[in-house]
């Protein structure tokens, strides 16, 4: 199916709160070769479009909210199961720093676990100090950070400063890093990814180096 048409159809279904037709679009798209990857990309593109329309004042926040809720339900039904084959790796964790946009973290968490990686879900809406405490308590060596708001993205710099001595590697992802391609370097992150495939590639790279 043409992805642009699928985005338009999914957007219409979400704004009408029509779960059945939203599911139909996802189902048709996910019959391709990599079902979860295609469906999560479709959800990201559609929510991004809805976010832009909200920014222009064409939609209300409640419409964005309900679209997010329905997408969470759809993604939950599609999430790949944890792989029984485990990979030898350093301790890893994932969190949404400060903000409450949880969908991206949920996708990255499941995709990595489906790929055989073990990682701790360190939560969302978490402050820099709380996260540093959790990282030390659980001896995390690779930390994945998902943020959707610019102020949260900027806090990564402070996080890195507090973790620099322990040598924890930070991988960042989420909308602010897509909007500004240099932001990850400005906040001193070690790596930046834009989708689940990037997350797997970067984690494999770090694992092969350790
Ligand atoms: C849905 C949504 C909401 C929902 C969230 C529902 C939920 N349960 O998560 C609700 C309605 C609650 C919401 C609230 C708000 N939102 Co909002 N929201 C969005 C929207 C439209 C989509 C986000 C989303 O879920 N996308 C789908 C997921 C799957 O995509 P994703 O998170 O980007 O993740 C993918 C990749 O980025 C990547 N990825 C993500 N994390 C990571 C991490 C790693 C390590 C890697 C490798 C990859 C990776 O992989 C994922 C899968 O492909 C965005 C628009 C946008 N362009 O993103 C605005 C947006 C993020 N929101 C915004 C704002 C301003 C708000 C509010 C402040 C609004 C308000 N006035 O109250 C609040 C703040 C809430 C808070 N404190 O966190 C702004 C942020 C602007 C900015 N510059 O900071 C945006 C960009 C909209 C806009 N264009 O202005 N929001």
Coordinates of N, CA and C and ligand atoms in Angstrom, one line a residue:
X1 N 0.8 -1.2 0.0 CA 0.0 0.0 0.0 C 0.9 1.3 0.0
X2 N 0.5 2.3 -0.7 CA 1.2 3.6 -0.8 C 1.2 4.2 0.7
X3 N 2.4 4.4 1.2 CA 2.5 4.9 2.6 C 1.8 6.2 2.9
X4 N 1.8 7.1 1.8 CA 1.2 8.4 2.0 C -0.3 8.3 2.1
X5 N -0.9 7.4 1.3 CA -2.3 7.1 1.4 C -2.7 6.5 2.7
X6 N -1.8 5.6 3.2 CA -2.1 4.9 4.5 C -2.1 5.9 5.6
X7 N -1.1 6.9 5.5 CA -1.0 7.9 6.6 C -2.4 8.7 6.6
X8 N -2.8 9.1 5.4 CA -4.1 9.9 5.3 C -5.2 9.1 5.9
X9 N -5.3 7.8 5.5 CA -6.4 7.0 6.0 C -6.4 6.8 7.5
X10 N -5.2 6.6 8.0 CA -5.1 6.4 9.5 C -5.4 7.7 10.2
X11 N -5.0 8.8 9.7 CA -5.3 10.1 10.3 C -6.8 10.3 10.4
X12 N -7.5 10.0 9.3 CA -8.9 10.2 9.2 C -9.6 9.3 10.3
X13 N -9.1 8.0 10.3 CA -9.7 7.1 11.3 C -9.5 7.5 12.7
X14 N -8.3 8.0 13.0 CA -8.0 8.4 14.4 C -8.8 9.6 14.8
X15 N -9.0 10.6 13.9 CA -9.7 11.8 14.2 C -11.2 11.5 14.4
X16 N -11.7 10.4 13.7 CA -13.1 10.0 13.9 C -13.2 9.1 15.1
X17 N -12.1 8.8 15.8 CA -12.1 7.8 16.9 C -12.6 6.4 16.4
X18 N -12.3 6.1 15.1 CA -12.8 4.8 14.5 C -11.7 3.8 14.6
X19 N -11.7 3.1 15.8 CA -10.7 2.1 16.0 C -10.6 1.0 15.0
X20 N -11.9 0.6 14.5 CA -11.9 -0.6 13.6 C -11.2 -0.2 12.3
X21 N -11.5 1.0 11.7 CA -10.9 1.3 10.5 C -9.4 1.6 10.6
X22 N -9.0 2.2 11.8 CA -7.6 2.4 12.1 C -6.9 1.0 12.1
X23 N -7.5 0.1 12.7 CA -6.9 -1.3 12.7 C -6.8 -1.9 11.3
X24 N -7.8 -1.6 10.5 CA -7.8 -2.1 9.1 C -6.6 -1.6 8.4
X25 N -6.3 -0.3 8.5 CA -5.2 0.3 7.8 C -3.9 -0.3 8.3
X26 N -3.7 -0.4 9.6 CA -2.5 -1.0 10.2 C -2.3 -2.4 9.7
X27 N -3.4 -3.2 9.7 CA -3.4 -4.6 9.3 C -2.9 -4.7 7.8
X28 N -3.5 -3.9 7.0 CA -3.1 -3.9 5.5 C -1.7 -3.6 5.3
X29 N -1.2 -2.6 6.1 CA 0.2 -2.2 5.9 C 1.1 -3.3 6.5
X30 N 0.7 -3.9 7.6 CA 1.6 -4.8 8.3 C 1.7 -6.2 7.7
X31 N 0.9 -6.4 6.6 CA 1.1 -7.6 5.9 C 2.3 -7.6 5.0
X32 N 3.1 -6.5 5.0 CA 4.3 -6.4 4.3 C 5.4 -7.3 4.9
X33 N 6.7 -7.2 4.5 CA 7.7 -8.1 5.0 C 8.0 -7.9 6.5
X34 N 8.1 -6.7 6.9 CA 8.5 -6.5 8.4 C 7.3 -5.8 9.0
X35 N 6.3 -6.6 9.5 CA 5.0 -6.0 10.0 C 5.1 -5.0 11.1
X36 N 5.9 -5.3 12.1 CA 5.9 -4.3 13.2 C 6.6 -3.0 12.9
X37 N 7.7 -3.2 12.1 CA 8.5 -2.0 11.7 C 7.7 -1.1 10.8
X38 N 6.9 -1.7 9.9 CA 6.1 -0.8 9.0 C 5.0 -0.2 9.8
X39 N 4.3 -0.9 10.7 CA 3.2 -0.4 11.4 C 3.7 0.7 12.3
X40 N 4.9 0.6 13.0 CA 5.3 1.6 13.9 C 5.7 2.9 13.2
X41 N 6.3 2.7 12.0 CA 6.7 3.8 11.1 C 5.4 4.6 10.7
X42 N 4.4 3.8 10.4 CA 3.1 4.4 9.9 C 2.5 5.2 11.1
X43 N 2.5 4.7 12.3 CA 2.0 5.4 13.5 C 2.8 6.7 13.7
X44 N 4.1 6.6 13.6 CA 4.9 7.8 13.9 C 4.6 8.9 12.9
X45 N 4.6 8.5 11.6 CA 4.3 9.5 10.5 C 2.9 10.1 10.7
X46 N 2.0 9.3 11.1 CA 0.6 9.8 11.2 C 0.5 10.8 12.4
X47 N 1.1 10.3 13.6 CA 1.0 11.2 14.8 C 1.8 12.5 14.5
X48 N 2.8 12.4 13.8 CA 3.6 13.6 13.5 C 2.7 14.6 12.7
X49 N 2.0 14.1 11.7 CA 1.1 14.9 10.9 C 0.0 15.5 11.8
X50 N -0.5 14.7 12.7 CA -1.6 15.2 13.6 C -1.0 16.3 14.5
X51 N 0.3 16.1 14.9 CA 0.9 17.1 15.8 C 1.1 18.4 15.0
X52 N 1.4 18.3 13.7 CA 1.6 19.5 12.9 C 0.3 20.3 12.8
X53 N -0.8 19.5 12.6 CA -2.1 20.1 12.4 C -2.5 20.8 13.7
X54 N -2.2 20.2 14.8 CA -2.5 20.8 16.1 C -1.7 22.1 16.3
X55 N -0.4 22.1 15.9 CA 0.4 23.3 16.0 C -0.2 24.4 15.2
X56 N -0.8 24.1 14.0 CA -1.4 25.1 13.2 C -2.7 25.6 13.7
X57 N -3.2 25.0 14.8 CA -4.5 25.3 15.4 C -5.7 24.7 14.7
X58 N -5.4 23.7 13.9 CA -6.5 23.0 13.2 C -7.2 21.9 14.0
X59 N -6.5 21.4 15.0 CA -7.0 20.3 15.9 C -6.9 20.7 17.3
X60 N -7.7 20.1 18.2 CA -7.6 20.3 19.6 C -6.7 19.4 20.3
X61 N -6.2 19.7 21.5 CA -5.3 18.8 22.2 C -6.0 17.5 22.5
X62 N -7.3 17.5 22.7 CA -8.0 16.3 23.0 C -8.0 15.3 21.8
X63 N -8.0 15.9 20.6 CA -7.9 15.0 19.4 C -6.5 14.4 19.3
X64 N -5.5 15.2 19.7 CA -4.1 14.6 19.7 C -4.1 13.5 20.7
X65 N -4.7 13.8 21.9 CA -4.6 12.9 23.0 C -5.3 11.6 22.6
X66 N -6.5 11.6 22.1 CA -7.2 10.4 21.8 C -6.5 9.6 20.6
X67 N -5.9 10.4 19.7 CA -5.1 9.7 18.7 C -4.0 8.9 19.3
X68 N -3.3 9.5 20.3 CA -2.2 8.8 21.0 C -2.8 7.6 21.7
X69 N -3.9 7.7 22.4 CA -4.5 6.6 23.1 C -4.8 5.4 22.2
X70 N -5.4 5.7 21.0 CA -5.8 4.6 20.1 C -4.5 4.0 19.5
X71 N -3.5 4.8 19.2 CA -2.2 4.3 18.7 C -1.5 3.4 19.7
X72 N -1.6 3.8 21.0 CA -1.0 2.9 22.0 C -1.7 1.6 22.0
X73 N -3.0 1.6 21.9 CA -3.8 0.3 21.9 C -3.3 -0.6 20.7
X74 N -3.2 0.1 19.5 CA -2.8 -0.6 18.3 C -1.4 -1.2 18.4
X75 N -0.5 -0.4 18.9 CA 0.9 -0.8 19.0 C 1.0 -2.0 20.1
X76 N 0.2 -1.8 21.2 CA 0.2 -2.9 22.2 C -0.2 -4.3 21.6
X77 N -1.1 -4.2 20.7 CA -1.6 -5.5 20.1 C -0.6 -6.1 19.1
X78 N 0.3 -5.2 18.6 CA 1.3 -5.7 17.6 C 2.7 -6.0 18.1
X79 N 2.9 -5.5 19.4 CA 4.3 -5.6 19.9 C 4.9 -7.0 19.7
X80 N 6.1 -7.1 19.2 CA 6.7 -8.5 19.0 C 7.0 -9.1 20.4
X81 N 6.9 -10.4 20.5 CA 7.2 -11.1 21.8 C 8.7 -11.1 22.0
X82 N 9.1 -11.2 23.3 CA 10.5 -11.3 23.7 C 11.1 -12.5 23.1
X83 N 12.3 -12.3 22.6 CA 13.0 -13.5 22.0 C 13.5 -14.4 23.1
X84 N 13.4 -15.7 22.9 CA 13.9 -16.7 23.9 C 15.5 -16.7 23.9
X85 N 16.1 -16.3 22.7 CA 17.5 -16.3 22.6 C 18.1 -15.0 23.2
X86 N 18.9 -15.1 24.3 CA 19.5 -13.9 24.9 C 20.8 -13.6 24.4
X87 N 21.2 -12.3 24.3 CA 22.5 -11.9 23.8 C 23.4 -11.5 25.0
X88 N 24.7 -11.9 25.0 CA 25.6 -11.4 26.1 C 25.9 -10.0 25.8
X89 N 25.6 -9.1 26.8 CA 25.6 -7.7 26.6 C 25.8 -7.0 27.9
X90 N 26.3 -5.7 27.9 CA 26.3 -4.9 29.1 C 24.9 -4.6 29.6
X91 N 24.7 -4.2 30.9 CA 23.4 -3.8 31.4 C 22.9 -2.6 30.6
X92 N 21.6 -2.7 30.2 CA 21.0 -1.6 29.4 C 19.7 -1.1 30.1
X93 N 19.4 0.1 29.9 CA 18.1 0.7 30.4 C 17.6 1.7 29.4
X94 N 16.3 1.9 29.5 CA 15.6 2.9 28.7 C 14.7 3.8 29.5
X95 N 14.6 5.1 29.2 CA 13.7 6.0 30.0 C 13.3 7.1 29.1
X96 N 12.1 7.7 29.5 CA 11.7 9.0 28.9 C 12.1 10.0 29.9
X97 N 13.0 10.9 29.5 CA 13.5 11.9 30.4 C 12.5 13.1 30.5
X98 N 12.0 13.3 31.7 CA 11.1 14.4 32.0 C 9.7 14.4 31.3
X99 N 9.6 14.1 30.1 CA 8.3 14.2 29.5 C 7.5 12.9 29.5
X100 N 6.3 13.0 29.0 CA 5.3 11.9 29.2 C 4.9 11.3 27.9
X101 N 5.7 11.5 26.8 CA 5.3 10.9 25.5 C 6.0 9.5 25.5
X102 N 5.1 8.5 25.8 CA 5.7 7.1 26.1 C 5.7 6.2 24.9
X103 N 5.1 6.5 23.8 CA 4.9 5.5 22.7 C 6.2 5.1 22.1
X104 N 7.1 6.1 21.9 CA 8.4 5.7 21.2 C 9.2 4.8 22.1
X105 N 9.2 5.1 23.4 CA 10.0 4.2 24.3 C 9.4 2.8 24.3
X106 N 8.1 2.7 24.3 CA 7.5 1.4 24.3 C 7.9 0.6 23.1
X107 N 7.9 1.3 22.0 CA 8.3 0.6 20.7 C 9.8 0.1 20.8
X108 N 10.7 1.0 21.1 CA 12.1 0.7 21.1 C 12.4 -0.4 22.2
X109 N 11.7 -0.3 23.3 CA 11.9 -1.4 24.4 C 11.5 -2.7 23.8
X110 N 10.4 -2.8 23.2 CA 9.9 -4.1 22.7 C 10.8 -4.6 21.5
X111 N 11.1 -3.7 20.6 CA 11.9 -4.2 19.5 C 13.3 -4.7 19.9
X112 N 13.9 -4.1 20.9 CA 15.2 -4.6 21.4 C 15.0 -5.9 22.1
X113 N 14.0 -6.1 22.9 CA 13.8 -7.3 23.5 C 13.4 -8.5 22.5
X114 N 12.7 -8.1 21.5 CA 12.4 -9.1 20.4 C 13.7 -9.5 19.7
X115 N 14.7 -8.5 19.7 CA 15.9 -8.8 19.0 C 16.9 -9.6 19.9
X116 N 16.5 -10.0 21.1 CA 17.3 -10.8 22.0 C 18.1 -10.0 23.0
X117 N 17.9 -8.7 23.1 CA 18.6 -7.8 24.1 C 17.7 -7.7 25.3
X118 N 18.4 -7.7 26.5 CA 17.7 -7.5 27.8 C 17.8 -6.1 28.2
X119 N 16.7 -5.4 28.5 CA 16.9 -4.1 29.0 C 15.8 -3.7 30.1
X120 N 16.2 -2.8 31.0 CA 15.3 -2.4 32.1 C 14.5 -1.2 31.6
X121 N 13.2 -1.2 31.9 CA 12.4 0.0 31.6 C 12.5 0.9 32.9
X122 N 13.2 2.0 32.7 CA 13.5 2.9 33.9 C 12.4 3.9 34.1
X123 N 11.4 3.9 33.2 CA 10.2 4.8 33.5 C 10.1 6.0 32.6
X124 N 9.2 6.8 32.9 CA 9.0 8.1 32.1 C 8.7 9.2 33.1
X125 N 8.8 10.5 32.6 CA 8.6 11.6 33.5 C 9.7 11.7 34.6
X126 N 10.8 11.1 34.3 CA 11.8 10.9 35.3 C 12.8 12.1 35.2
X127 N 13.3 12.6 36.4 CA 14.2 13.8 36.4 C 15.7 13.2 36.2
X128 N 16.6 14.2 35.9 CA 18.0 13.8 35.7 C 18.5 13.1 37.0
X129 N 18.3 13.7 38.1 CA 18.8 13.1 39.4 C 18.2 11.7 39.7
X130 N 16.9 11.6 39.4 CA 16.3 10.3 39.7 C 16.9 9.2 38.7
X131 N 17.2 9.6 37.5 CA 17.7 8.7 36.5 C 19.1 8.3 36.9
X132 N 19.9 9.3 37.3 CA 21.3 9.0 37.6 C 21.3 8.0 38.8
X133 N 20.4 8.2 39.7 CA 20.4 7.2 40.9 C 20.0 5.8 40.4
X134 N 19.0 5.7 39.5 CA 18.6 4.4 39.0 C 19.7 3.7 38.2
X135 N 20.4 4.5 37.4 CA 21.5 4.0 36.6 C 22.6 3.4 37.5
X136 N 22.9 4.1 38.6 CA 24.0 3.6 39.5 C 23.5 2.4 40.3
X137 N 22.2 2.4 40.7 CA 21.6 1.3 41.5 C 21.6 0.0 40.6
X138 N 21.3 0.1 39.4 CA 21.2 -1.1 38.5 C 22.4 -1.3 37.7
X139 N 23.5 -0.5 37.9 CA 24.7 -0.7 37.2 C 24.5 -0.7 35.7
X140 N 23.7 0.3 35.2 CA 23.5 0.4 33.8 C 24.7 0.9 33.0
X141 N 25.1 0.3 31.9 CA 26.2 0.7 31.1 C 25.8 1.4 29.8
X142 N 24.6 1.0 29.3 CA 24.2 1.7 28.1 C 22.7 2.2 28.4
X143 N 22.6 3.5 28.2 CA 21.3 4.1 28.5 C 20.6 4.7 27.3
X144 N 19.4 4.2 27.0 CA 18.7 4.8 25.9 C 17.7 5.8 26.4
X145 N 17.7 7.0 25.8 CA 16.8 8.1 26.2 C 15.9 8.4 25.1
X146 N 14.6 8.5 25.4 CA 13.6 8.9 24.4 C 13.0 10.2 25.0
X147 N 13.0 11.3 24.1 CA 12.4 12.5 24.5 C 11.6 13.1 23.3
X148 N 10.5 13.7 23.6 CA 9.7 14.3 22.5 C 9.7 15.8 22.6
X149 N 10.2 16.4 23.7 CA 10.1 17.8 23.9 C 11.5 18.4 24.0
X150 N 11.6 19.6 23.4 CA 13.0 20.2 23.3 C 13.5 20.5 24.7
X151 N 12.8 21.0 25.7 CA 13.4 21.2 27.0 C 13.9 19.9 27.6
X152 N 13.2 18.8 27.4 CA 13.7 17.5 27.9 C 15.0 17.1 27.2
X153 N 15.0 17.3 25.9 CA 16.2 17.0 25.1 C 17.5 17.7 25.6
X154 N 17.3 19.0 26.0 CA 18.4 19.8 26.4 C 18.9 19.3 27.8
X155 N 18.1 18.6 28.6 CA 18.5 18.1 29.9 C 19.5 16.9 29.7
X156 N 19.6 16.4 28.5 CA 20.6 15.3 28.3 C 22.0 15.7 28.6
X157 N 22.3 17.0 28.3 CA 23.6 17.5 28.6 C 24.0 17.4 30.1
X158 N 23.0 17.7 30.9 CA 23.3 17.6 32.4 C 23.4 16.2 32.8
X159 N 22.6 15.3 32.2 CA 22.6 13.9 32.4 C 24.0 13.3 32.1
X160 N 24.5 13.7 30.9 CA 25.8 13.2 30.5 C 26.9 13.7 31.4
X161 N 26.8 15.0 31.9 CA 27.8 15.5 32.8 C 27.9 14.6 34.1
X162 N 26.7 14.2 34.6 CA 26.7 13.5 35.8 C 27.1 12.0 35.6
X163 N 27.1 11.5 34.3 CA 27.4 10.1 34.1 C 28.8 10.0 33.5
X164 N 29.4 11.1 33.2 CA 30.7 11.0 32.4 C 31.7 10.1 33.0
X165 N 31.9 10.3 34.4 CA 33.0 9.5 35.0 C 32.7 8.0 35.0
X166 N 31.4 7.6 35.1 CA 31.1 6.2 35.1 C 31.2 5.6 33.7
X167 N 31.4 6.4 32.7 CA 31.5 5.9 31.3 C 30.3 5.3 30.7
X168 N 29.1 5.6 31.2 CA 27.9 5.1 30.7 C 27.7 5.7 29.3
X169 N 27.3 4.9 28.3 CA 27.0 5.3 26.9 C 25.6 5.8 26.8
X170 N 25.4 6.9 26.2 CA 24.0 7.4 26.1 C 23.6 7.4 24.6
X171 N 22.4 6.8 24.3 CA 21.9 6.8 23.0 C 20.6 7.6 23.1
X172 N 20.4 8.6 22.2 CA 19.2 9.4 22.3 C 18.3 9.2 21.0
X173 N 17.0 9.5 21.2 CA 16.1 9.4 20.0 C 14.8 10.2 20.4
X174 N 14.1 10.5 19.3 CA 12.8 11.2 19.5 C 12.7 12.5 18.7
X175 N 11.6 13.1 18.6 CA 11.3 14.2 17.7 C 12.3 15.3 17.7
X176 N 12.8 15.9 18.9 CA 13.7 17.0 18.8 C 15.0 16.7 18.1
X177 N 15.4 15.4 18.1 CA 16.6 15.0 17.5 C 16.4 14.8 16.0
X178 N 15.2 14.6 15.6 CA 14.8 14.5 14.2 C 14.8 15.9 13.6
X179 N 14.2 16.8 14.4 CA 14.0 18.2 13.9 C 15.3 18.9 13.7
X180 N 16.3 18.6 14.6 CA 17.6 19.3 14.5 C 18.7 18.2 14.6
X181 N 19.3 18.0 13.4 CA 20.2 16.9 13.2 C 21.5 17.0 14.0
X182 N 21.8 18.2 14.5 CA 23.1 18.3 15.3 C 22.8 18.3 16.8
X183 N 21.6 18.3 17.2 CA 21.2 18.5 18.6 C 21.9 17.4 19.5
X184 N 22.0 16.1 19.0 CA 22.5 15.1 19.9 C 24.0 15.3 20.2
X185 N 24.7 16.0 19.3 CA 26.1 16.3 19.6 C 26.2 17.5 20.5
X186 N 25.3 18.4 20.4 CA 25.3 19.6 21.3 C 25.0 19.2 22.7
X187 N 24.2 18.1 22.9 CA 23.9 17.7 24.3 C 24.9 16.6 24.8
X188 N 25.9 16.4 24.0 CA 26.9 15.4 24.3 C 26.5 14.0 24.4
X189 N 25.5 13.6 23.7 CA 25.1 12.2 23.6 C 26.1 11.4 22.9
X190 N 26.2 10.1 23.1 CA 27.2 9.3 22.4 C 26.7 8.8 21.0
X191 N 25.4 8.6 20.9 CA 24.8 8.1 19.7 C 23.4 8.7 19.6
X192 N 22.9 8.7 18.3 CA 21.5 9.1 18.1 C 20.8 8.2 17.1
X193 N 19.6 7.8 17.3 CA 18.9 7.0 16.4 C 17.5 7.6 16.1
X194 N 16.9 7.2 14.9 CA 15.6 7.8 14.6 C 14.5 6.8 14.5
X195 N 14.8 5.5 14.7 CA 13.8 4.5 14.5 C 14.3 3.2 15.2
X196 N 13.4 2.2 15.3 CA 13.8 0.9 15.9 C 15.0 0.3 15.3
X197 N 15.1 0.3 13.9 CA 16.2 -0.3 13.2 C 17.5 0.4 13.7
X198 N 17.5 1.7 13.8 CA 18.7 2.4 14.3 C 19.1 1.9 15.7
X199 N 18.1 1.7 16.6 CA 18.3 1.3 18.0 C 19.1 0.0 18.0
X200 N 18.6 -1.0 17.2 CA 19.2 -2.3 17.1 C 20.6 -2.2 16.6
X201 N 20.8 -1.4 15.5 CA 22.1 -1.2 14.9 C 23.1 -0.7 15.9
X202 N 22.7 0.4 16.6 CA 23.6 1.1 17.5 C 24.0 0.1 18.7
X203 N 23.0 -0.5 19.3 CA 23.2 -1.4 20.4 C 24.1 -2.6 20.0
X204 N 23.9 -3.1 18.8 CA 24.8 -4.2 18.3 C 26.3 -3.6 18.2
X205 N 26.4 -2.4 17.7 CA 27.7 -1.8 17.6 C 28.4 -1.7 18.9
X206 N 27.6 -1.2 19.9 CA 28.2 -1.0 21.3 C 28.6 -2.4 21.9
X207 N 27.7 -3.3 21.7 CA 27.9 -4.7 22.2 C 29.1 -5.3 21.7
X208 N 29.3 -5.1 20.4 CA 30.5 -5.8 19.7 C 31.8 -5.1 20.2
X209 N 31.7 -3.9 20.7 CA 32.9 -3.2 21.1 C 33.3 -3.5 22.6
X210 N 32.3 -4.0 23.4 CA 32.5 -4.2 24.8 C 33.0 -5.6 25.1
Ligands
LIG1 C1 0.8 12.0 20.7 C2 1.4 13.3 21.3 C3 1.0 13.7 22.6 C4 0.2 12.8 23.5 C5 1.1 11.8 24.1 C6 0.4 10.4 24.3 C7 1.3 9.3 24.9 N1 0.8 8.5 25.7 O1 2.5 9.2 24.6 C8 -0.4 13.9 24.5 C9 -1.7 14.4 24.0 C10 -0.5 13.4 25.9 C11 0.7 15.0 24.4 C12 0.9 16.0 25.3 C13 1.8 17.1 25.1 N2 2.5 17.3 24.0 CO1 2.7 16.1 22.5 N3 2.8 15.2 20.9 C14 2.3 14.1 20.5 C15 2.7 13.9 19.0 C16 1.5 14.3 18.1 C17 3.1 12.5 18.6 C18 4.1 11.8 19.5 C19 4.1 10.3 19.3 O2 3.6 9.5 20.2 N4 4.6 9.8 18.2 C20 4.6 8.4 17.8 C21 5.9 7.7 18.4 C22 5.9 6.3 18.0 O3 7.0 8.4 17.7 P1 8.3 8.9 18.5 O4 8.0 9.0 20.0 O5 8.9 9.9 17.8 O6 9.2 7.6 18.4 C23 9.8 7.1 17.3 C24 11.2 7.7 16.9 O7 11.3 9.1 17.3 C25 12.2 6.8 17.5 N5 12.6 7.0 18.9 C26 11.9 7.5 20.0 N6 12.6 7.5 21.1 C27 13.8 6.9 20.8 C28 14.9 6.6 21.6 C29 16.0 6.0 21.0 C30 17.1 5.6 21.9 C31 16.0 5.7 19.6 C32 17.2 5.1 19.0 C33 14.9 6.0 18.8 C34 13.8 6.6 19.4 O8 11.6 5.5 17.4 C35 10.2 5.6 17.6 C36 9.5 4.6 16.7 O9 9.7 4.9 15.3 C37 3.9 14.8 18.9 C38 4.3 15.3 17.4 C39 5.6 14.8 16.9 N7 6.0 15.3 15.8 O10 6.2 13.9 17.5 C40 3.5 15.9 19.9 C41 4.6 16.8 20.5 C42 5.8 15.9 20.9 N8 4.0 17.3 21.7 C43 4.3 18.5 22.0 C44 3.7 19.3 23.1 C45 4.1 20.7 23.2 C46 2.9 18.6 24.1 C47 2.3 19.3 25.4 C48 3.2 20.3 26.1 C49 1.0 20.0 24.9 C50 0.3 20.8 26.0 N9 0.2 22.0 25.7 O11 -0.1 20.3 27.1 C51 2.0 18.1 26.2 C52 3.1 17.7 27.1 C53 3.1 16.4 27.8 C54 4.3 16.1 28.6 N10 4.6 16.8 29.7 O12 5.1 15.2 28.2 C55 5.2 19.1 21.0 C56 6.7 19.3 21.5 C57 7.3 20.6 21.0 C58 8.6 20.9 21.6 N11 9.4 21.5 20.7 O13 9.0 20.6 22.7 C59 5.1 18.1 19.8 C60 6.4 18.0 18.9 C61 3.9 18.7 18.9 C62 4.3 19.9 18.1 N12 4.5 19.8 16.9 O14 4.4 21.0 18.7 N13 1.4 14.9 23.2

